[in-house]
Amino acid sequence: MSLPPTNFRPPFDITRASHLVLTARDLAKSRDFYTEVVGLKVSDETATTIHLRGVEERAHHSLTLKRTKEEPACERVGFRVFEEEDLEKAKAHFDRNGISAKFVNVPFQGRTLHASDAAGTPLEFCARMKTLPRTQTRTHEHKGAGALRLDHFQVLAPDVAAAAAFYIGLGFRVSDYYVAGERIIGAFLHRKDNPHDIVFLARSGPRFHHFGYIVPEMHHVVRALDCAGNLGFGESLEHGPGRHGHGHSYYVYLRDPDGHRLELLLPAVQIIDIDDEPMRYEVTGDNTNLWGLPPPRGWFEEASPLMGAKVTAPDRQGEPLTLEKYLFAKGPEAARPELVKKRA
Ligand SMILES: [Fe+2]
């Protein structure tokens, strides 16, 4: 099975993954996490909503946190289109294809169009957003990881081929894809010049797996983890630091106070040229971390609900190499380090 070729003349012009909306039960705690550990700047806040941006971002917000008393969820995943005119083209495209789409008002954003993708992920598109000064050179103000900018989203979906085909039809290119036998079980899709704006992996879904912020250097990752440890967020470290098996970047995965997962990553490889074609990987059940421990079971199985989306399971579940299996396979000494200590 293969993926369709990219539509290089898409019906409207999406430029990048740009923002998302999450709900949170304790806004003060989430504010601490995102400002002190991740290093985002607060652009605006009320009793019920906080808008945040990376230090390099002129756009008013890349992350919106809304207070909830319900189960925390990802309310919407946002993309930029190039011009206002692209929003009209997007609406016409969705109407032609029987996809429900409507214009809405969103604070600090220009005209905004809501729709959903083939997997059921709630999306929004806008061309404009209020701008604020970049603060990347105000190093003395930076906190935690000093995260620069939002980079990508990862969504779990039962049918990765169908989810990817939706975006490929909208002009997304495939940087990498994973196959298991005849099934496509992972797809990295991009509009900007790196491997990912949105990534799909085969699991029950649609569910929101993580979002990634770029940090400048590895010591920013270490600094984020130090801040997390000192501020009572030590348990938020879920996996890493490590290096992705297909070499895009270095990473660490954290869980915020509501369990939403985010990745801090160094700038990923560049992909621009037409002959930089999709890379196909056979999934063999090997460690996906090039030089460290594989992700824990929870990384593969847990994800945030996507608001209003109906979750279905794939035909077959994968059998990834989890940290738990990896340690068990190494024997009791590896799985229970206290045994080693006793013997020493
Ligand atoms: Fe990622």
PDB file of N, CA, C and O and ligand atoms in Angstrom, residues 152-154 196 199 210-212 244 253 263 265, ligand 1:
ATOM      1  N   HIS A 152       4.681  21.389  15.535  1.00  0.00           N
ATOM      2  CA  HIS A 152       3.841  20.352  14.906  1.00  0.00           C
ATOM      3  C   HIS A 152       2.871  19.728  15.904  1.00  0.00           C
ATOM      4  O   HIS A 152       2.984  19.935  17.106  1.00  0.00           O
ATOM      5  N   PHE A 153       1.943  18.967  15.331  1.00  0.00           N
ATOM      6  CA  PHE A 153       0.974  18.197  16.117  1.00  0.00           C
ATOM      7  C   PHE A 153       1.131  16.715  15.781  1.00  0.00           C
ATOM      8  O   PHE A 153       1.536  16.376  14.659  1.00  0.00           O
ATOM      9  N   GLN A 154       0.761  15.855  16.738  1.00  0.00           N
ATOM     10  CA  GLN A 154       0.665  14.417  16.431  1.00  0.00           C
ATOM     11  C   GLN A 154      -0.694  13.912  16.910  1.00  0.00           C
ATOM     12  O   GLN A 154      -1.097  14.194  18.045  1.00  0.00           O
ATOM     13  N   HIS A 196       7.551  17.923   9.656  1.00  0.00           N
ATOM     14  CA  HIS A 196       6.219  17.720  10.225  1.00  0.00           C
ATOM     15  C   HIS A 196       5.467  19.010  10.544  1.00  0.00           C
ATOM     16  O   HIS A 196       6.000  19.909  11.180  1.00  0.00           O
ATOM     17  N   VAL A 199       1.368  14.812  12.251  1.00  0.00           N
ATOM     18  CA  VAL A 199       1.815  13.417  12.171  1.00  0.00           C
ATOM     19  C   VAL A 199       0.654  12.538  12.624  1.00  0.00           C
ATOM     20  O   VAL A 199      -0.040  12.880  13.582  1.00  0.00           O
ATOM     21  N   HIS A 210       0.343  14.655  20.880  1.00  0.00           N
ATOM     22  CA  HIS A 210       1.216  15.705  21.422  1.00  0.00           C
ATOM     23  C   HIS A 210       1.359  16.870  20.464  1.00  0.00           C
ATOM     24  O   HIS A 210       0.986  16.784  19.299  1.00  0.00           O
ATOM     25  N   PHE A 211       1.901  17.949  21.007  1.00  0.00           N
ATOM     26  CA  PHE A 211       2.304  19.085  20.190  1.00  0.00           C
ATOM     27  C   PHE A 211       3.758  19.381  20.510  1.00  0.00           C
ATOM     28  O   PHE A 211       4.234  19.114  21.619  1.00  0.00           O
ATOM     29  N   GLY A 212       4.488  19.923  19.535  1.00  0.00           N
ATOM     30  CA  GLY A 212       5.926  20.131  19.714  1.00  0.00           C
ATOM     31  C   GLY A 212       6.292  21.597  19.650  1.00  0.00           C
ATOM     32  O   GLY A 212       5.796  22.339  18.795  1.00  0.00           O
ATOM     33  N   HIS A 244      15.314  10.824  17.848  1.00  0.00           N
ATOM     34  CA  HIS A 244      14.369  10.044  17.055  1.00  0.00           C
ATOM     35  C   HIS A 244      15.117   9.097  16.119  1.00  0.00           C
ATOM     36  O   HIS A 244      16.122   9.476  15.515  1.00  0.00           O
ATOM     37  N   TYR A 253       9.721  14.376  25.969  1.00  0.00           N
ATOM     38  CA  TYR A 253       8.262  14.458  26.073  1.00  0.00           C
ATOM     39  C   TYR A 253       7.869  14.711  27.526  1.00  0.00           C
ATOM     40  O   TYR A 253       8.347  14.021  28.434  1.00  0.00           O
ATOM     41  N   GLU A 263       6.102  17.975  23.358  1.00  0.00           N
ATOM     42  CA  GLU A 263       7.475  17.604  23.033  1.00  0.00           C
ATOM     43  C   GLU A 263       8.280  18.894  22.942  1.00  0.00           C
ATOM     44  O   GLU A 263       7.816  19.882  22.367  1.00  0.00           O
ATOM     45  N   LEU A 265      11.711  19.988  21.228  1.00  0.00           N
ATOM     46  CA  LEU A 265      12.649  19.407  20.267  1.00  0.00           C
ATOM     47  C   LEU A 265      13.574  20.476  19.720  1.00  0.00           C
ATOM     48  O   LEU A 265      13.214  21.657  19.670  1.00  0.00           O
TER      49      LEU A 265
HETATM   50 FE    FE B   1       6.620  15.115  17.684  1.00  0.00          FE
END
